Coordinates of C-alpha atoms and ligand atoms in Angstrom, one line a residue:
X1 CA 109.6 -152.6 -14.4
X2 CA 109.0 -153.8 -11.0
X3 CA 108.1 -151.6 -8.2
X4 CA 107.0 -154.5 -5.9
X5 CA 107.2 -155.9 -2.7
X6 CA 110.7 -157.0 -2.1
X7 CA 111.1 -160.5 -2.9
X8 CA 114.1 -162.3 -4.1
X9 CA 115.2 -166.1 -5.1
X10 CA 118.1 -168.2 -4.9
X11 CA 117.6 -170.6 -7.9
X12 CA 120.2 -173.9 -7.7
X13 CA 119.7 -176.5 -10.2
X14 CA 120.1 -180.1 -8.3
X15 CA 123.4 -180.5 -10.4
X16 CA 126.0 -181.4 -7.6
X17 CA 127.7 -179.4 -5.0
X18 CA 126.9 -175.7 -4.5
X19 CA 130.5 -173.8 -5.7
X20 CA 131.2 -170.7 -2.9
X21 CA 130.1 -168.8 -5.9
X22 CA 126.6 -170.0 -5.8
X23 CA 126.9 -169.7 -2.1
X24 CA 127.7 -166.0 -2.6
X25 CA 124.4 -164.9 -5.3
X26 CA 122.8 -166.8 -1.9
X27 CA 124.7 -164.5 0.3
X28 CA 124.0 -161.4 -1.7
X29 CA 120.3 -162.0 -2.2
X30 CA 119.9 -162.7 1.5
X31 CA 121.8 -159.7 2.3
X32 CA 119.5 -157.8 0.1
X33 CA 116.2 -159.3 1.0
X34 CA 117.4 -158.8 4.8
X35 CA 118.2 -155.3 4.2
X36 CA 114.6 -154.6 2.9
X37 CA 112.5 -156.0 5.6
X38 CA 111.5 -158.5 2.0
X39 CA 111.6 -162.0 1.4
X40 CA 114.1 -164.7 0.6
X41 CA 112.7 -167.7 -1.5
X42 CA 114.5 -171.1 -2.2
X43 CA 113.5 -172.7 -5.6
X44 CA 115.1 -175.9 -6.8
X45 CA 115.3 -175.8 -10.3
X46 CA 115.4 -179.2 -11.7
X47 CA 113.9 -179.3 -14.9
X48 CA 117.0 -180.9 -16.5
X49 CA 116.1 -184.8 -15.1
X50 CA 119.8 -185.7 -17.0
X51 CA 121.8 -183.5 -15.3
X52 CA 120.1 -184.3 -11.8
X53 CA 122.7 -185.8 -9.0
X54 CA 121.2 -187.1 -6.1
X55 CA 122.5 -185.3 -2.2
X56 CA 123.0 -182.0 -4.2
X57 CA 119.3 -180.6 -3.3
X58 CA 120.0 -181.8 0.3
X59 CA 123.9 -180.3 0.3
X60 CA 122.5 -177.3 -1.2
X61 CA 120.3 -176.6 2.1
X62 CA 123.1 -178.2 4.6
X63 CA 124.9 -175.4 2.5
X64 CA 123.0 -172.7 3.3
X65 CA 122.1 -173.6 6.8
X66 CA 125.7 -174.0 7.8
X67 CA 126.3 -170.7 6.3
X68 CA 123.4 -168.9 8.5
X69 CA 121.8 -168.0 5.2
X70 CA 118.2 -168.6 6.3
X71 CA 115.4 -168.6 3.3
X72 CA 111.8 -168.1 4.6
X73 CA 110.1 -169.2 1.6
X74 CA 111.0 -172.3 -0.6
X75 CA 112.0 -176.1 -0.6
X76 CA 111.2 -177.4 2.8
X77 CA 109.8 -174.7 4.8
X78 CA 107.2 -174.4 2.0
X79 CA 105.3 -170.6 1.8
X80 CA 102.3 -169.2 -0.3
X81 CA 103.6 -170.0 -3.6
X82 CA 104.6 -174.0 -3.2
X83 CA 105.5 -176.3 -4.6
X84 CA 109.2 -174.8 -5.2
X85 CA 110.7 -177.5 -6.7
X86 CA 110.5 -177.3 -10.3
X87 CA 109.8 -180.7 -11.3
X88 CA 106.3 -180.3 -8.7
X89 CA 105.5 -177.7 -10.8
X90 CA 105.7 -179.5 -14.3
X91 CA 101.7 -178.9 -15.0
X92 CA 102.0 -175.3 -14.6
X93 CA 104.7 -174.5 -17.6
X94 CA 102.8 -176.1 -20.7
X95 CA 100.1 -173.0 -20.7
X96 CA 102.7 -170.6 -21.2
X97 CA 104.5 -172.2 -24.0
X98 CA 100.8 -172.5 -25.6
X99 CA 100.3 -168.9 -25.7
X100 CA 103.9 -168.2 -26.9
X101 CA 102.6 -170.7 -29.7
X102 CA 99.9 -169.0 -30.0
X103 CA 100.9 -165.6 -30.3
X104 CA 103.4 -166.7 -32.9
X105 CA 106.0 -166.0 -30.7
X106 CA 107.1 -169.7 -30.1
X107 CA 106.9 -172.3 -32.7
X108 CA 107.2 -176.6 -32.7
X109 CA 110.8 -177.7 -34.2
X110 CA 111.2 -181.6 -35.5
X111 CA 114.5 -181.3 -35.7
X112 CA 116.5 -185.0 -34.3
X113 CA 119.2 -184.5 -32.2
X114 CA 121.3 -186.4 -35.2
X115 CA 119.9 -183.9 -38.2
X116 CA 121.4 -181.0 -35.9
X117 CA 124.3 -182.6 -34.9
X118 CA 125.2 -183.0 -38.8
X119 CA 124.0 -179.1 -39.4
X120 CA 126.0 -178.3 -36.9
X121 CA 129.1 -179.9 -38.7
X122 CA 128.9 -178.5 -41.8
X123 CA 128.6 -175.1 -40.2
X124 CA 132.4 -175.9 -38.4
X125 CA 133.8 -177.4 -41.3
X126 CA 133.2 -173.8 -42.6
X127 CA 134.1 -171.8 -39.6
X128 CA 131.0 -170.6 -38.4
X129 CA 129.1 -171.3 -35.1
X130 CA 125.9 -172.8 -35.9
X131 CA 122.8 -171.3 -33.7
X132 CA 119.0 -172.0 -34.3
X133 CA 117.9 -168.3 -35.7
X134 CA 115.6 -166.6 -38.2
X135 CA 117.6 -167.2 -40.6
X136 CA 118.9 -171.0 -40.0
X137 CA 115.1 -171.8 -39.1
X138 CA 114.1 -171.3 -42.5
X139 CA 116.2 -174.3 -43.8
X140 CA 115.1 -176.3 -40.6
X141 CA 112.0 -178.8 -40.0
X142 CA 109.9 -176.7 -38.1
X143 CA 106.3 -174.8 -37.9
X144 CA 107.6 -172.2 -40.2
X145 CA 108.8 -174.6 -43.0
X146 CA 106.6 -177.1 -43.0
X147 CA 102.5 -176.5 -43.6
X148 CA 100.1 -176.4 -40.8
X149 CA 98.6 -179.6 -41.7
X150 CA 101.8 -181.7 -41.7
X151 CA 103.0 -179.8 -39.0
X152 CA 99.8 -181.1 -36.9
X153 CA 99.2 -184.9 -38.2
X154 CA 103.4 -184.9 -37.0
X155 CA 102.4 -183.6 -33.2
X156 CA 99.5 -186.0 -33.5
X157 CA 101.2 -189.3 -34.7
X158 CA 103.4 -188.6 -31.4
X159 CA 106.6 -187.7 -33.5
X160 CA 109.4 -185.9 -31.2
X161 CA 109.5 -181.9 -31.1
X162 CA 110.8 -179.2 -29.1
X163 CA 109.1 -175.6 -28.8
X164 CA 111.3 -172.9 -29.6
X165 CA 111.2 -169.3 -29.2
X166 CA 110.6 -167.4 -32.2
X167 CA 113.4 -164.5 -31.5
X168 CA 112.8 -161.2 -33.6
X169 CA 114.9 -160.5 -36.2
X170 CA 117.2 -157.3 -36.1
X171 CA 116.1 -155.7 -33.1
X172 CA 118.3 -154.5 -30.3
X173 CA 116.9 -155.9 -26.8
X174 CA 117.6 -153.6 -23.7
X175 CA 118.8 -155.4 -20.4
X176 CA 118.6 -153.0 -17.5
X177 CA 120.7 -154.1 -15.2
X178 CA 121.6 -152.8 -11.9
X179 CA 125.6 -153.1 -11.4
X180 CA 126.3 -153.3 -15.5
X181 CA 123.8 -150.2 -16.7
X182 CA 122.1 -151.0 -19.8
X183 CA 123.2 -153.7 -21.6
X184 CA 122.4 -153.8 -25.5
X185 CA 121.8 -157.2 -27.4
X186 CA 121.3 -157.5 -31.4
X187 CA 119.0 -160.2 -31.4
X188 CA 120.1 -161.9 -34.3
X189 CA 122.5 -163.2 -32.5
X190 CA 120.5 -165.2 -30.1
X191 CA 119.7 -168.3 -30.8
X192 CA 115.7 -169.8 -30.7
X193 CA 116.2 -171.3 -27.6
X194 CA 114.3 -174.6 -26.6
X195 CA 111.5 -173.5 -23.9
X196 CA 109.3 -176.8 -23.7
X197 CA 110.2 -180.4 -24.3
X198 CA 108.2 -183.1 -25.8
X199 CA 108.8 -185.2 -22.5
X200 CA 106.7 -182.8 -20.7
X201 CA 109.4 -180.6 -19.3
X202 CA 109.4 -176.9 -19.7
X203 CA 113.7 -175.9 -19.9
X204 CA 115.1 -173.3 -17.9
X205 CA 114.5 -170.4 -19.6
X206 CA 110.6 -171.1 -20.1
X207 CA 110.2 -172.2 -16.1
X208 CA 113.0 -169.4 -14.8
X209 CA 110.6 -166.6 -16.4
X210 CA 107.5 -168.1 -15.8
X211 CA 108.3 -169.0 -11.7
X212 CA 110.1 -165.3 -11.2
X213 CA 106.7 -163.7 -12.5
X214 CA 104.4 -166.1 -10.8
X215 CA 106.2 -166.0 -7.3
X216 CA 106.4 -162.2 -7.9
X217 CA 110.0 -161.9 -7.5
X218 CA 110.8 -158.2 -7.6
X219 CA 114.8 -158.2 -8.4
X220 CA 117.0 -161.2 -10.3
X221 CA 120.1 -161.3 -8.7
X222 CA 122.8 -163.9 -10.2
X223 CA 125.7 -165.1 -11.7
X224 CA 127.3 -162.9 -14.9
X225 CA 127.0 -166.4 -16.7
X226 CA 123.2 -165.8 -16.9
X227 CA 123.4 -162.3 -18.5
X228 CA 123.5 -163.5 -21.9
X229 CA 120.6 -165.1 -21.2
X230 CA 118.5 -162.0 -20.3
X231 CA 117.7 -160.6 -23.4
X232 CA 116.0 -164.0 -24.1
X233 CA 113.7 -163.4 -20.7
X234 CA 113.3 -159.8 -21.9
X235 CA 112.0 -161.2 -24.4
X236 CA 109.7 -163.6 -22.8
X237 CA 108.1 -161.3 -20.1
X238 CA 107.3 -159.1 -22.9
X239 CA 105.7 -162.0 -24.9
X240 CA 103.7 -163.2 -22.2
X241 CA 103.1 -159.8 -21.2
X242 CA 104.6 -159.5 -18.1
X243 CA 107.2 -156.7 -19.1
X244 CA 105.2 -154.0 -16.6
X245 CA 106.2 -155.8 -13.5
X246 CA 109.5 -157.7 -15.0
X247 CA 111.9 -158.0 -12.0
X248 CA 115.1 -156.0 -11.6
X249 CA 118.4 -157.8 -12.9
X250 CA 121.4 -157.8 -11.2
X251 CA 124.3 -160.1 -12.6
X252 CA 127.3 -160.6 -10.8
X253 CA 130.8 -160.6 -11.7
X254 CA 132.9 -163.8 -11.8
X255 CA 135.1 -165.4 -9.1
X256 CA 138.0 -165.3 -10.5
X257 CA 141.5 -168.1 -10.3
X258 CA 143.8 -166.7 -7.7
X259 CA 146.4 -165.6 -10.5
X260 CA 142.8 -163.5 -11.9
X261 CA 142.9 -165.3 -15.5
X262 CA 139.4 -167.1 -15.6
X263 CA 136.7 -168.9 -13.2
X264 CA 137.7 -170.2 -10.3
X265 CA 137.2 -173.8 -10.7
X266 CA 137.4 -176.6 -8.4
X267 CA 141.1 -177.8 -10.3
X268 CA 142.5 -175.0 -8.9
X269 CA 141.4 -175.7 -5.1
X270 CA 142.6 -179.3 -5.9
X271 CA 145.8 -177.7 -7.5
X272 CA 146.5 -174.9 -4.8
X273 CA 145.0 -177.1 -1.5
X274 CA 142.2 -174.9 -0.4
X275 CA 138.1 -176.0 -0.9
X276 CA 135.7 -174.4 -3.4
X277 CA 132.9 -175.8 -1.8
X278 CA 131.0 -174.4 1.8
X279 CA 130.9 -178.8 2.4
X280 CA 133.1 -181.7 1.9
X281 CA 131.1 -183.5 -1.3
X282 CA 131.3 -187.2 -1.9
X283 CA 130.1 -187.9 -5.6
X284 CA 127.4 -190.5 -5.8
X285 CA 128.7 -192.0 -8.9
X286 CA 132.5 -191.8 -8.2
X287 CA 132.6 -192.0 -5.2
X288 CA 135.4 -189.2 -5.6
X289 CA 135.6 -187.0 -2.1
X290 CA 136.1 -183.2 -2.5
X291 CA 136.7 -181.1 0.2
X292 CA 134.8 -177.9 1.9
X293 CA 135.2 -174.7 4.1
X294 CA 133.2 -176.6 7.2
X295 CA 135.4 -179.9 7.1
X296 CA 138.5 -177.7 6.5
X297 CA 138.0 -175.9 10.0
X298 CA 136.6 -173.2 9.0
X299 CA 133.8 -171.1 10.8
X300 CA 131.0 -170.4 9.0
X301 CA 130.9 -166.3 10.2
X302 CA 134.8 -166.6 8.7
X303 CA 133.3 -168.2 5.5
X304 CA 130.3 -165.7 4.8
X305 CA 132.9 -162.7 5.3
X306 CA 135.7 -163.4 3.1
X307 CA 133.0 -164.4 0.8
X308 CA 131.6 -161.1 0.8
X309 CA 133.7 -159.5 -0.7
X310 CA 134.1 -161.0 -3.1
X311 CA 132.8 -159.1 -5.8
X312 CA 131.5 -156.0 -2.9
X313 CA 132.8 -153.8 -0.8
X314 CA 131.1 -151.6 1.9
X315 CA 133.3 -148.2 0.9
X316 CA 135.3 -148.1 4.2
X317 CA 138.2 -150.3 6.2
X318 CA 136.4 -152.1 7.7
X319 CA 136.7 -155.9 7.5
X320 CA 135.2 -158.0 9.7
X321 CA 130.8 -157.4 9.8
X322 CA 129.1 -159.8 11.8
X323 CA 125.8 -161.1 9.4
X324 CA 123.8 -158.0 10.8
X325 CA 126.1 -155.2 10.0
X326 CA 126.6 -156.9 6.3
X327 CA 122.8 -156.4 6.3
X328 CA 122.9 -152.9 7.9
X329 CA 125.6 -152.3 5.3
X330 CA 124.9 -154.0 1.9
X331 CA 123.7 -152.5 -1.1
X332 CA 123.9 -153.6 -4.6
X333 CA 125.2 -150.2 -6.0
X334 CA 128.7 -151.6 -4.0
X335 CA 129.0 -154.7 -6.1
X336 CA 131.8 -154.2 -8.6
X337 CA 131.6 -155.2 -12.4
X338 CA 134.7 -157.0 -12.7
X339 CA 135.2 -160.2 -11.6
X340 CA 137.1 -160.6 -7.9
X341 CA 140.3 -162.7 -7.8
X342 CA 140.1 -165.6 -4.6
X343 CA 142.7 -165.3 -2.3
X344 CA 143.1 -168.8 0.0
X345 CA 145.7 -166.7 2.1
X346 CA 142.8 -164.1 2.9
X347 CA 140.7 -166.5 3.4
X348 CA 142.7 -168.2 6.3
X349 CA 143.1 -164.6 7.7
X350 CA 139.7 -163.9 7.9
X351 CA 139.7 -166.9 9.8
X352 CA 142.4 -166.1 11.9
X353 CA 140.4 -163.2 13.2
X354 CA 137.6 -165.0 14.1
X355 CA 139.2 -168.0 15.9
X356 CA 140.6 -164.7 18.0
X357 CA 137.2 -163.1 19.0
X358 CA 134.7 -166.8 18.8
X359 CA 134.2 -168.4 21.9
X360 CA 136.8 -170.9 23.2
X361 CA 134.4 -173.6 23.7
X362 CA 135.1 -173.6 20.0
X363 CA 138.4 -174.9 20.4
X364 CA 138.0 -176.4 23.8
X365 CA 135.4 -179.0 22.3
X366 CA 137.1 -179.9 19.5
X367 CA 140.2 -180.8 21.2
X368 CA 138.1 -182.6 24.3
X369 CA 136.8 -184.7 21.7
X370 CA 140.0 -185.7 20.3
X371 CA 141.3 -185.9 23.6
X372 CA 138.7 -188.4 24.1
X373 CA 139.1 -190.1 21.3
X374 CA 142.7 -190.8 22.3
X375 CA 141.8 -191.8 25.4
X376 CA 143.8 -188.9 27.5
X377 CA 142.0 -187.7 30.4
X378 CA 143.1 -183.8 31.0
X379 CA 141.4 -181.7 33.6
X380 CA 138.6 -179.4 31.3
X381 CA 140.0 -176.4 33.1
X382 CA 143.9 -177.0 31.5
X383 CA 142.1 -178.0 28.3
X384 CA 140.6 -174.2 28.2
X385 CA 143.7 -173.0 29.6
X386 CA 145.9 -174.6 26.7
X387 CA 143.4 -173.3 23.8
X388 CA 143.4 -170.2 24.8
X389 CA 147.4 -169.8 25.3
X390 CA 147.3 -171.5 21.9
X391 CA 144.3 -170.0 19.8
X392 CA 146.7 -167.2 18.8
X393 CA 148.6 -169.5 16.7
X394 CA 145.6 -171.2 15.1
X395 CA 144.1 -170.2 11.5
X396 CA 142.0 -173.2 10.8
X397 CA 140.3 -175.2 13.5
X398 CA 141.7 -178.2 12.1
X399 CA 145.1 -177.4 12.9
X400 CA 144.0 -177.5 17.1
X401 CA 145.2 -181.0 17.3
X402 CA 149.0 -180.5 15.1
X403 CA 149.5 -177.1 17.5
X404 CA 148.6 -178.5 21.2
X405 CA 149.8 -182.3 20.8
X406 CA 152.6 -181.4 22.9
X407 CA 150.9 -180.8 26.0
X408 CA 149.3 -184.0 26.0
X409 CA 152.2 -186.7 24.3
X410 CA 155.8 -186.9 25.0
X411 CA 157.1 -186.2 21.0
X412 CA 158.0 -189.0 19.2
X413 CA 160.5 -187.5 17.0
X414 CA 162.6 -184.4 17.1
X415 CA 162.3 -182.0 14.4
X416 CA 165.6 -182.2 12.0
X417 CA 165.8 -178.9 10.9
X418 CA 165.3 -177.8 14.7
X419 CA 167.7 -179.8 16.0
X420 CA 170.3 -179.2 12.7
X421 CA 169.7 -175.0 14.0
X422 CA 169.1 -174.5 17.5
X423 CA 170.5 -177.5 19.4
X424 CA 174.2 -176.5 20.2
X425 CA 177.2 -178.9 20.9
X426 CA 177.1 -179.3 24.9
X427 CA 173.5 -179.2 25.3
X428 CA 173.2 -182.6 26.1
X429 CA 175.5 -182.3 29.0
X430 CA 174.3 -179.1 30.3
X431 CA 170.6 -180.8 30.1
X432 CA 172.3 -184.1 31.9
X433 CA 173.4 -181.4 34.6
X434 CA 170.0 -179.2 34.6
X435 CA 168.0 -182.5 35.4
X436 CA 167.7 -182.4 39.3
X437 CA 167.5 -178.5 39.5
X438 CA 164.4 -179.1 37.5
X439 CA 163.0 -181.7 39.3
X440 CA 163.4 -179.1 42.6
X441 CA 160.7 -176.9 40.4
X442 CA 157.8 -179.2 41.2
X443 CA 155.6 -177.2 43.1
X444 CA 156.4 -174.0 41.4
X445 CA 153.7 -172.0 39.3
X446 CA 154.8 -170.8 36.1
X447 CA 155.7 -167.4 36.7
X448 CA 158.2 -168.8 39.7
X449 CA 159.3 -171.7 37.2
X450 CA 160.2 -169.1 34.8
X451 CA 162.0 -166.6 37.2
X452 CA 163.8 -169.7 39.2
X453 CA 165.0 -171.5 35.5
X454 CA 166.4 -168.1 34.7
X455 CA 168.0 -167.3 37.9
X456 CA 169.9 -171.0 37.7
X457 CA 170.9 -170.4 34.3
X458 CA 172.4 -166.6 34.9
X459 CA 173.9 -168.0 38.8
X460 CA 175.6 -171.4 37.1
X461 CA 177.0 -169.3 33.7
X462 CA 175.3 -171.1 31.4
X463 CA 174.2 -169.9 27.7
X464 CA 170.8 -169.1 27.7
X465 CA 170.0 -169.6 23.9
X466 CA 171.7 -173.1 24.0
X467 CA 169.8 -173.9 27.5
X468 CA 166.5 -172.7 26.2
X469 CA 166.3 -174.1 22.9
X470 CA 167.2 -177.7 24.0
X471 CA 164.7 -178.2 26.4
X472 CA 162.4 -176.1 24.0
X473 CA 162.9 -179.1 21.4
X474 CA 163.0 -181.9 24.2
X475 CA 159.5 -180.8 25.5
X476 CA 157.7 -180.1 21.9
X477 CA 160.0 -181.8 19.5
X478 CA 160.6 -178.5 17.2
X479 CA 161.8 -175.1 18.3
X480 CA 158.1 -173.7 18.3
X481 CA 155.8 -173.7 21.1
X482 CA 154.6 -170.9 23.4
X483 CA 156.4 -169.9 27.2
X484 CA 158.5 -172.6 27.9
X485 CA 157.9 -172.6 31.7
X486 CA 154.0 -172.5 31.1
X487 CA 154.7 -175.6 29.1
X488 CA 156.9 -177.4 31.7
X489 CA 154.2 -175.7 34.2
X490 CA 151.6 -177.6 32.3
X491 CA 153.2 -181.0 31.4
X492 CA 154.4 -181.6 34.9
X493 CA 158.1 -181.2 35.8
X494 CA 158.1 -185.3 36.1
X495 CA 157.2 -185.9 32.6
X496 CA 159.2 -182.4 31.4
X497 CA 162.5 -184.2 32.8
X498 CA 161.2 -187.5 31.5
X499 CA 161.4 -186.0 27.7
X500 CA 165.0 -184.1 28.7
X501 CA 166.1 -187.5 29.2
X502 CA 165.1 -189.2 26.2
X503 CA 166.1 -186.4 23.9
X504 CA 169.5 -186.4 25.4
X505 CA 169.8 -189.8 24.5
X506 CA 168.4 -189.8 21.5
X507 CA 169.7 -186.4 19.8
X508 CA 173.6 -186.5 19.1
X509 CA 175.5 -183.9 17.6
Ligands
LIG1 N1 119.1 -172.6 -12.1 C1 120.0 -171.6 -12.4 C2 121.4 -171.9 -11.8 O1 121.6 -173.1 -11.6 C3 119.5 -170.3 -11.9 C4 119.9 -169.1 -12.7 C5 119.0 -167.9 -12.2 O2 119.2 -167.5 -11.1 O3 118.2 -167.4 -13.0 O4 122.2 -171.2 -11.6

């Protein structure tokens, strides 16, 4: 096996939006490639024109580059072994499935889609699972039942065929693999897999093995849904002869549904709220809109952590690594067998903590813009001042809007469960009574405000809960909110006695 140059490949096929579990074989073969001063290739592996959705190729980049995961070889930065777009590299596959042909270790199959539609009904109607092997091939129209001379006047008259790999029979194929051990495979239980297609198009398999050897990748990481493909690649590197510098395989375990039973699948992002996606996608066909991890208010250093560990973990406490120390860090031995269960609640934390330590500007931008927007002018200074009194209480960046509205809009509504809780019987004439002694605050600063409000209250007898929690619901329209005399501080005490007023009149209890 390999004992190359690191090199290592993230392999999408153009199918439609990246799921965060492609995003993390990205992450994880970055990290890797990172780690070992090697290389990090992007190939696009299109081969399947029927399944191709135009935007995904381009979302899958945005993807990436959002993420920070940077590729320095591939689709659109180009590199020594271009074109890396598998449908640029169609002339290169047929060769291959020649000498597979040749050596008798590939063979031409005339099969109709219809013929193996209706063998594969009969096979159900007697509860078995039909698979192309040696032992259905010999009942099938192919190389191997028909004579060489039919067989050829058929591939010259033009008639359709598919080239299949001729799998051994009883033989046990070894996968190597570097988080599962060795895995054993009975190869009569794989199925001849189609390698080359009579429009010209080698399929996955044939173009996977043939790209890996000729871009010399040294080590395969990728999903656990490809290992029961690797016995077939075995297969094929030792049939072309490759097997001496065959990469490394590393398949990763599943993300698994929240509640752990099966895939996480974008139904149960739909069905929970959160994204399973790095980028809102809008379908090309549909039209239908599905929503990501950017649009959501996520940060992207948030994302690639909780992402992470998903399926690794660094053997210590710690959880928060900047990119670097995940590359300082990683190492494939760490990634776990068994699938890892997504947690949105985790997720949010993660972003929490880095809303906390990013800068403000963050915050401060966003809301300047919606300010904008809106058409409020606010000095930039009380902008940073608010987000930063505020950021504490903010998991997504989304949410900056829904959190500081107060600061900027009288509320137009008062909370009902607030008002059912924390606004007391008298408050509205304690408020009527409070009105001038707060208007006398005008050119306090906070810290005065705040000392001078609770000096009145204590001097005149008045309940402090029932005082506090009024104008609390008055000036923000709920009972939450931070300092109450930063807010009135903030808002002005003008417009602070302007909202007393209107909730006085408006709440009754
Ligand atoms: N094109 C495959 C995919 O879409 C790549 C699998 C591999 O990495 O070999 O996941």
């Amino acid at each position: 096996m390999s004992t190359k140059a690191i090199r290592v490949r993230f392999a999408p096929s153009p199918t439609g939006p990246l799921h965060i579990g492609g995003v993390r074989t990205a992450l994880y073969n970055y990290l890797f490639a990172k780690k070992h001063g090697g290389d990090f290739i992007l190939r696009i592996e299109d081969t399947d024109q029927g399944r191709f959705v135009p935007g995904a190729e381009e979302y899958i980049i945005e993807s990436l580059r959002w993420c920070g995961i940077d590729f320095n070889e591939g689709v659109g930065v180009g590199g020594t072994h271009a074109p890396y777009r598998q449908s640029e590299r169609k002339e290169m596959y047929r060769q291959y499935a020649d000498i597979l042909l040749e050596k008798g270790c590939a063979y031409y199959a005339f099969d109709t889609a219809e013929e193996l539609d209706a063998v594969r009904k009969q096979f159900e109607a007697e509860k078995k699972t039909f698979q192309y092997t040696a032992e259905t091939r010999k009942q099938l129209k192919n190389s191997f039942t028909l004579d060489a001379d039919t067989t050829k006047a058929m591939l010259i008259s033009g008639q359709a065929y598919v080239i299949r790999i001729c799998i051994p029979e009883n033989e046990t194929i070894l996968v190597n693999d570097l988080i599962r051990g060795e895995v054993h495979f009975q190869s009569s239980l794989l199925d001849d897999k189609v390698l080359f297609k009579s429009d010209g198009m080698p399929t996955y398999h044939l173009a996977n093995v043939v790209d890996d050897h000729l871009m010399e990748i040294s080590h395969v990481i990728r999903g656990e849904e490809w290992l029961p493909s690797a016995p077939l690649h075995v297969l094929l590197y030792r049939f072309l002869g490759w097997e001496e510098t065959m990469p490394h395989f590393a398949h990763l375990p599943l993300i698994l549904k929240p509640e752990g039973n099966g895939k996480l699948s974008k139904r149960d992002g739909d069905r929970m709220g959160f994204p399973v996606f790095p980028l809102q996608w809008t379908d090309p066909f549909t039209g239908d809109i599905s929503s990501g991890y950017r649009e959501g208010g996520y940060l992207p250093d948030a994302f690639i952590n909780m992402l992470v560990f998903l399926g690794w973990n660094p053997g210590t406490e710690q959880e928060l690594f900047t990119m670097q120390e995940l590359i300082d860090v990683f190492t494939i031995e760490r990634i776990g067998k068994s699938g890892a269960k997504f947690d949105p609640e985790k997720a949010r934390w993660f972003n929490h903590q880095y809303i906390q330590h990013a800068d403000l500007s963050i915050l401060s931008d966003r809301l300047t813009e919606i300010l904008k927007e809106k058409h409020i002018e606010v000095p930039n200074d009380t902008v940073i001042k608010i987000c930063e009194m505020m950021k504490e209480r903010i998991h997504l960046l989304t949410e900056i809007w829904d959190k500081t509205n107060f600061f900027f809009l009288a509320p137009e509504t008062f909370d009902a469960k607030s008002v059912k809780d924390k606004w007391k019987t008298g408050a509205n004439d304690v408020l009527k009574e409070l009105l001038p002694f707060i208007h006398s605050l005008a050119n306090s600063n906070a810290e005065e405000l705040k000392e001078k409000l609770h000096d009145y209250i204590m001097e005149h007898q008045l309940n402090m809960g029932l005082v506090m929690n009024a104008i609390r619901i008055s000036l923000v329209g709920s009972s939450s909110g931070p300092d109450l005399a930063t807010i009135i501080h903030l808002i002005g005490v003008e417009e602070s006695c302007r909202r007393i007023e209107k909730a006085v009149q408006e709440i009754t209890t």
